[in-house]
Amino acid sequence: MKFFEKLLEKAKNKKIKTIVVAAAGDEDVILAVEKARNVGIIKAILVGDEKKILEIFYKYKILVSDYEILDYSDVEIASKIATTIIHDGKGDILMKGFVDTSIILKAVLSGESNLRIEGNLLSHVAIFDIVNQPKIRLVTDAAMNIAPTLEEKKKILENTVQVAHLLEIPTPKVAVLCAKEKVSPKMQATIDAEKLQKMNENKEIENCIVVGPIALDGAISKESALHKNMKGAIMGDADILLVPNIESGNILYKALTYFCESENAGLIIGAKVPIVLTSRSDSDETKFNSILLSTIF
Ligand code: COD
């Protein structure tokens, strides 16, 4: 059984959750939400341009009575309203609709109805199930933290390890990705990677195995690791790929999406609730997979 099929079975065994969609007037978003509602894992509150939402409902013969719709056509206001609904305890999952990532994240981070938890860093995790790869790979952070410091990388790593545990990977192997395996004083990413590995060895980062600096080939390909005479715990078998910054993460995410045959999901974690956050160009299938993932919390 494929990873996301198994995740669906898992989601079906949980209680039905309420998802609140910010800027819901988009076909792929509504189709993903309707599919999740049809398989019995969520009910939904749609915040967005009601006219657009109803046009999509009409086109796909979706019943209005199955939904609560709140008419806010301005995407910033819709993001604020959706966040407030969650803050007030009337929803379990927030979902980004057709709105710029930074707009919804600003709503999540700011104002009285922010969804932050004191001391936590919010970060993005993407899960890829790639054809011909022996296991799923978790990519982090491809969408939220722009140029994380060492301390932020530690928190991103720990957030992602928690997701791996929820996915029943008890001791995930974390590859701290860089351009090479040796520390170079000219490459900050390699210095941070070595420090993260040391923190893991000193038990400041626990319940996982951290290796860095390491390049992508040795992290995901055993042949490459052997060819490069690499030693250590990963040897192509990484579960988590921690990227040095948002650009490398975004390029890896898009490369996996467009160059490979893969299925994926994306979430912001570390907030009061999971936040379904995919690219606006991602398919309804990716958005549905992301809803599935959000229900396991
Ligand atoms: N976790 C917790 N708190 C945070 C985080 C975080 N990841 N980031 C910022 N904060 C807190 C800060 O400590 C501060 O108290 C407050 O939020 C505001 O911080 P700023 O001024 O840095 O926040 P913003 O609103 O200017 O920027 C936050 C964004 C998440 C919007 C910004 O980092 C961003 O634009 N990220 C990239 C989003 C994006 O465009 N992705 C594209 C790929 S899909």
Coordinates of C-alpha atoms and ligand atoms in Angstrom, one line a residue:
M1 CA 0.0 0.0 0.0
K2 CA 1.3 3.5 -0.9
F3 CA 2.1 5.9 1.9
F4 CA -0.8 8.3 1.4
E5 CA -3.2 5.4 1.1
K6 CA -2.1 4.2 4.5
L7 CA -2.3 7.7 5.8
L8 CA -6.0 7.8 4.6
E9 CA -6.8 4.7 6.6
K10 CA -5.1 6.2 9.7
A11 CA -7.1 9.5 9.2
K12 CA -10.4 7.6 8.9
N13 CA -9.8 6.1 12.4
K14 CA -9.6 9.6 14.0
K15 CA -12.5 11.7 15.1
I16 CA -13.9 14.1 12.4
K17 CA -12.0 17.5 12.6
T18 CA -13.1 21.0 11.5
I19 CA -10.9 22.6 8.9
V20 CA -11.1 26.4 8.4
V21 CA -10.0 27.5 4.9
A22 CA -8.7 31.0 4.4
A23 CA -9.4 32.4 0.9
A24 CA -11.3 29.3 -0.2
G25 CA -12.4 30.5 -3.7
D26 CA -10.2 28.1 -5.7
E27 CA -11.1 24.9 -7.5
D28 CA -8.2 22.7 -6.3
V29 CA -8.7 23.8 -2.7
I30 CA -12.5 23.1 -2.8
L31 CA -12.0 19.8 -4.6
A32 CA -9.5 18.7 -2.0
V33 CA -11.7 19.7 0.9
E34 CA -14.8 18.1 -0.7
K35 CA -12.9 14.8 -1.2
A36 CA -11.7 14.9 2.5
R37 CA -15.3 15.6 3.6
N38 CA -16.6 12.8 1.4
V39 CA -14.2 10.3 2.9
G40 CA -15.5 11.3 6.3
I41 CA -12.4 12.9 7.9
I42 CA -13.4 16.6 8.1
K43 CA -16.1 19.1 8.1
A44 CA -15.3 22.6 6.7
I45 CA -15.8 26.3 7.2
L46 CA -14.9 28.2 4.0
V47 CA -13.9 31.8 4.4
G48 CA -13.6 33.6 1.1
D49 CA -15.3 35.1 -1.9
E50 CA -18.8 33.5 -1.6
K51 CA -19.6 34.2 -5.3
K52 CA -16.5 32.4 -6.5
I53 CA -17.1 29.5 -4.0
L54 CA -20.7 29.1 -5.2
E55 CA -19.6 29.1 -8.9
I56 CA -17.2 26.2 -8.1
F57 CA -19.9 24.4 -6.1
Y58 CA -22.3 24.7 -9.0
K59 CA -19.7 23.5 -11.5
Y60 CA -18.9 20.4 -9.5
K61 CA -22.4 19.8 -8.1
I62 CA -21.3 20.3 -4.5
L63 CA -24.0 20.8 -1.9
V64 CA -24.0 24.2 -0.2
S65 CA -25.8 22.7 2.8
D66 CA -22.7 20.6 3.6
Y67 CA -20.7 23.7 4.3
E68 CA -20.5 26.8 6.4
I69 CA -19.4 29.7 4.1
L70 CA -18.3 33.1 5.4
D71 CA -18.2 35.8 2.7
Y72 CA -14.9 37.8 2.8
S73 CA -13.4 38.5 -0.7
D74 CA -10.3 40.3 0.6
V75 CA -7.7 37.7 1.2
E76 CA -6.0 39.5 4.1
I77 CA -9.3 39.8 5.9
A78 CA -10.3 36.2 5.1
S79 CA -6.9 35.1 6.5
K80 CA -7.5 37.1 9.7
I81 CA -11.1 35.8 10.1
A82 CA -10.0 32.2 9.5
T83 CA -7.2 32.5 12.1
T84 CA -9.6 34.1 14.6
I85 CA -12.1 31.2 14.2
I86 CA -9.2 28.8 15.1
H87 CA -8.1 31.0 17.9
D88 CA -11.6 31.0 19.4
G89 CA -11.5 27.2 19.4
K90 CA -14.1 26.6 16.6
G91 CA -11.7 24.8 14.3
D92 CA -9.0 22.2 14.5
I93 CA -7.0 22.8 11.3
L94 CA -6.2 25.9 9.3
M95 CA -5.8 25.7 5.6
K96 CA -4.3 28.2 3.1
G97 CA -6.5 28.7 0.1
F98 CA -5.7 31.0 -2.8
V99 CA -3.6 33.5 -0.9
D100 CA 0.0 34.4 -0.8
T101 CA 1.9 32.3 1.8
S102 CA 3.3 35.4 3.6
I103 CA -0.2 36.9 4.0
I104 CA -1.6 33.9 5.8
L105 CA 1.5 33.4 7.8
K106 CA 1.4 37.1 9.0
A107 CA -2.2 36.5 10.1
V108 CA -1.0 33.4 12.0
L109 CA 1.9 35.2 13.7
S110 CA 0.4 38.6 14.6
G111 CA -2.4 40.3 16.4
E112 CA -4.5 39.1 19.3
S113 CA -5.7 36.0 17.5
N114 CA -2.2 34.7 16.6
L115 CA -1.7 31.0 16.8
R116 CA 1.8 30.9 18.3
I117 CA 2.8 28.8 21.3
E118 CA 5.3 30.6 23.5
G119 CA 8.8 29.4 22.8
N120 CA 7.9 27.4 19.7
L121 CA 9.1 28.1 16.2
L122 CA 6.7 27.5 13.4
S123 CA 8.1 25.7 10.5
H124 CA 7.1 23.9 7.3
V125 CA 7.5 20.2 6.5
A126 CA 6.8 18.6 3.2
I127 CA 6.5 14.8 2.8
F128 CA 7.4 13.2 -0.5
D129 CA 6.6 9.7 -1.6
I130 CA 8.8 9.4 -4.7
V131 CA 8.6 6.6 -7.2
N132 CA 11.6 4.2 -7.0
Q133 CA 12.7 5.5 -3.6
P134 CA 12.8 3.0 -0.8
K135 CA 11.1 5.4 1.8
I136 CA 9.3 8.6 2.2
R137 CA 11.5 11.7 2.7
L138 CA 10.6 14.7 4.9
V139 CA 11.9 18.0 3.5
T140 CA 12.2 21.0 5.9
D141 CA 11.9 24.1 5.8
A142 CA 10.9 24.9 2.2
A143 CA 8.3 27.6 2.9
M144 CA 8.4 29.6 6.1
N145 CA 11.8 30.3 7.7
I146 CA 13.8 32.3 5.3
A147 CA 17.4 32.1 6.6
P148 CA 17.3 30.2 9.8
T149 CA 20.0 30.7 12.5
L150 CA 21.6 27.7 14.1
E151 CA 19.1 27.9 17.0
E152 CA 16.2 28.1 14.5
K153 CA 17.5 25.1 12.5
K154 CA 17.6 23.1 15.8
K155 CA 13.9 24.0 16.4
I156 CA 13.0 23.2 12.7
L157 CA 14.7 19.9 13.1
E158 CA 12.9 19.1 16.4
N159 CA 9.5 20.0 14.9
T160 CA 10.1 17.7 12.0
V161 CA 11.3 14.8 14.2
Q162 CA 8.0 15.1 16.1
V163 CA 6.1 14.6 12.8
A164 CA 8.4 11.6 12.0
H165 CA 7.4 10.1 15.3
L166 CA 3.7 10.6 14.5
L167 CA 4.4 8.7 11.3
E168 CA 5.9 5.9 13.3
I169 CA 9.5 6.5 12.4
P170 CA 10.9 6.1 15.9
T171 CA 14.5 7.3 15.3
P172 CA 14.5 9.3 12.2
K173 CA 17.8 9.9 10.4
V174 CA 18.3 13.6 9.7
A175 CA 20.6 14.7 6.9
V176 CA 21.7 18.4 7.4
L177 CA 22.1 19.2 3.7
C178 CA 25.0 21.2 2.4
A179 CA 27.0 21.4 -0.8
K180 CA 29.7 19.0 0.6
E181 CA 30.6 16.7 3.5
K182 CA 33.6 18.7 4.8
V183 CA 33.2 21.8 7.0
S184 CA 34.3 24.9 5.1
P185 CA 34.8 28.3 6.9
K186 CA 33.4 29.9 3.7
M187 CA 30.1 28.0 4.0
Q188 CA 28.1 28.8 7.1
A189 CA 25.7 25.9 6.3
T190 CA 28.5 23.4 6.9
I191 CA 29.5 25.0 10.2
D192 CA 25.9 24.9 11.4
A193 CA 25.5 21.3 10.2
E194 CA 28.5 20.1 12.1
K195 CA 27.2 21.9 15.3
L196 CA 23.8 20.2 14.9
Q197 CA 25.4 16.8 14.6
K198 CA 27.5 17.6 17.8
M199 CA 24.3 18.7 19.6
N200 CA 22.8 15.3 18.7
E201 CA 25.9 13.5 19.9
N202 CA 25.7 15.5 23.2
K203 CA 22.0 14.7 23.6
E204 CA 20.9 18.3 23.2
I205 CA 18.9 17.0 20.2
E206 CA 17.3 13.7 21.0
N207 CA 15.2 10.9 19.5
C208 CA 16.8 11.0 16.1
I209 CA 20.2 10.6 14.4
V210 CA 21.7 13.8 13.0
V211 CA 24.4 13.8 10.3
G212 CA 25.9 16.9 8.7
P213 CA 27.3 18.4 6.7
I214 CA 26.1 16.0 4.0
A215 CA 25.3 16.6 0.3
L216 CA 21.9 15.4 -1.1
D217 CA 23.4 12.4 -3.1
G218 CA 25.0 10.7 -0.1
A219 CA 21.8 11.5 2.0
I220 CA 19.4 9.7 -0.4
S221 CA 21.6 7.2 -2.4
K222 CA 23.4 4.3 -0.9
E223 CA 25.5 3.8 -4.1
S224 CA 26.6 7.4 -4.0
A225 CA 27.5 7.2 -0.3
L226 CA 29.6 4.1 -1.0
H227 CA 31.2 5.6 -4.0
K228 CA 32.2 8.7 -1.9
N229 CA 33.6 6.4 0.8
M230 CA 31.2 7.9 3.3
K231 CA 30.8 6.4 6.7
G232 CA 28.2 6.8 9.4
A233 CA 24.5 6.4 10.1
I234 CA 22.9 7.8 6.9
M235 CA 24.5 6.1 3.8
G236 CA 21.6 7.1 1.6
D237 CA 19.0 6.3 4.2
A238 CA 17.9 9.8 5.4
D239 CA 14.3 10.2 6.6
I240 CA 14.6 14.0 7.0
L241 CA 16.3 16.4 4.7
L242 CA 17.0 19.7 6.6
V243 CA 17.8 22.4 4.0
P244 CA 20.0 25.4 4.9
N245 CA 17.5 28.1 3.7
I246 CA 14.2 28.8 2.0
E247 CA 15.7 29.0 -1.5
S248 CA 17.3 25.6 -1.4
G249 CA 14.2 24.2 0.2
N250 CA 11.9 25.7 -2.4
I251 CA 14.1 24.5 -5.3
L252 CA 14.3 21.0 -3.8
Y253 CA 10.5 20.9 -3.3
K254 CA 9.7 22.1 -6.8
A255 CA 12.4 19.8 -8.4
L256 CA 10.8 16.8 -6.6
T257 CA 7.4 17.9 -7.8
Y258 CA 8.2 18.7 -11.4
F259 CA 11.2 16.4 -12.3
C260 CA 10.1 13.2 -10.4
E261 CA 7.0 11.1 -10.2
S262 CA 6.0 11.8 -6.6
E263 CA 3.1 12.4 -4.2
N264 CA 3.5 15.0 -1.5
A265 CA 1.9 16.9 1.3
G266 CA 2.9 20.1 3.1
L267 CA 2.1 21.6 6.6
I268 CA 3.2 24.3 9.0
I269 CA 3.8 22.8 12.4
G270 CA 4.7 24.2 15.8
A271 CA 1.5 26.4 16.0
K272 CA -1.6 25.8 18.1
V273 CA -3.0 23.7 15.3
P274 CA -1.6 22.2 12.1
I275 CA -1.8 24.5 9.1
V276 CA -2.2 23.0 5.6
L277 CA 0.1 25.0 3.5
T278 CA 0.8 24.0 -0.1
S279 CA 1.9 26.1 -3.1
R280 CA -1.0 27.7 -5.0
S281 CA 0.1 25.7 -8.1
D282 CA 0.0 22.4 -6.2
S283 CA -2.6 19.9 -7.4
D284 CA -5.9 19.1 -5.6
E285 CA -4.3 15.7 -4.8
T286 CA -1.4 17.4 -3.0
K287 CA -3.8 19.6 -1.1
F288 CA -5.9 16.5 -0.2
N289 CA -2.7 14.6 1.0
S290 CA -1.9 17.6 3.1
I291 CA -5.3 17.5 4.8
L292 CA -4.8 13.8 5.5
L293 CA -1.5 14.7 7.1
S294 CA -3.0 17.4 9.2
T295 CA -5.5 15.0 10.8
I296 CA -2.9 12.8 12.5
F297 CA -2.0 15.5 15.1
Ligands
COD1 N1 7.8 31.0 14.4 C1 7.4 31.7 15.4 N2 7.4 33.0 15.5 C2 7.9 33.7 14.4 C3 8.3 33.0 13.2 C4 8.3 31.6 13.3 N3 8.7 30.9 12.2 N4 8.7 34.0 12.3 C5 8.5 35.2 12.9 N5 8.0 35.0 14.1 C6 7.6 36.0 15.1 C7 8.7 37.0 15.4 O1 9.5 36.5 16.5 C8 8.0 38.3 15.7 O2 7.6 38.3 17.0 C9 6.8 38.2 14.8 O3 6.6 36.8 14.5 C10 7.0 39.0 13.5 O4 8.2 38.6 13.0 P1 8.7 39.1 11.6 O5 8.7 40.6 11.6 O6 10.0 38.4 11.2 O7 7.6 38.5 10.7 P2 7.0 38.9 9.3 O8 5.6 38.9 9.5 O9 7.7 40.0 8.7 O10 7.5 37.6 8.5 C11 7.1 36.3 8.9 C12 6.9 35.5 7.6 C13 6.6 34.1 7.9 C14 5.8 36.1 6.8 C15 8.2 35.6 6.7 O11 9.2 34.9 7.4 C16 8.1 35.1 5.3 O12 7.6 35.8 4.4 N6 8.4 33.8 5.1 C17 8.4 33.3 3.8 C18 7.0 32.9 3.3 C19 7.0 32.7 1.8 O13 6.9 33.7 1.0 N7 7.2 31.5 1.4 C20 7.2 31.2 0.0 C21 7.3 29.8 -0.4 S1 5.8 29.0 -0.5

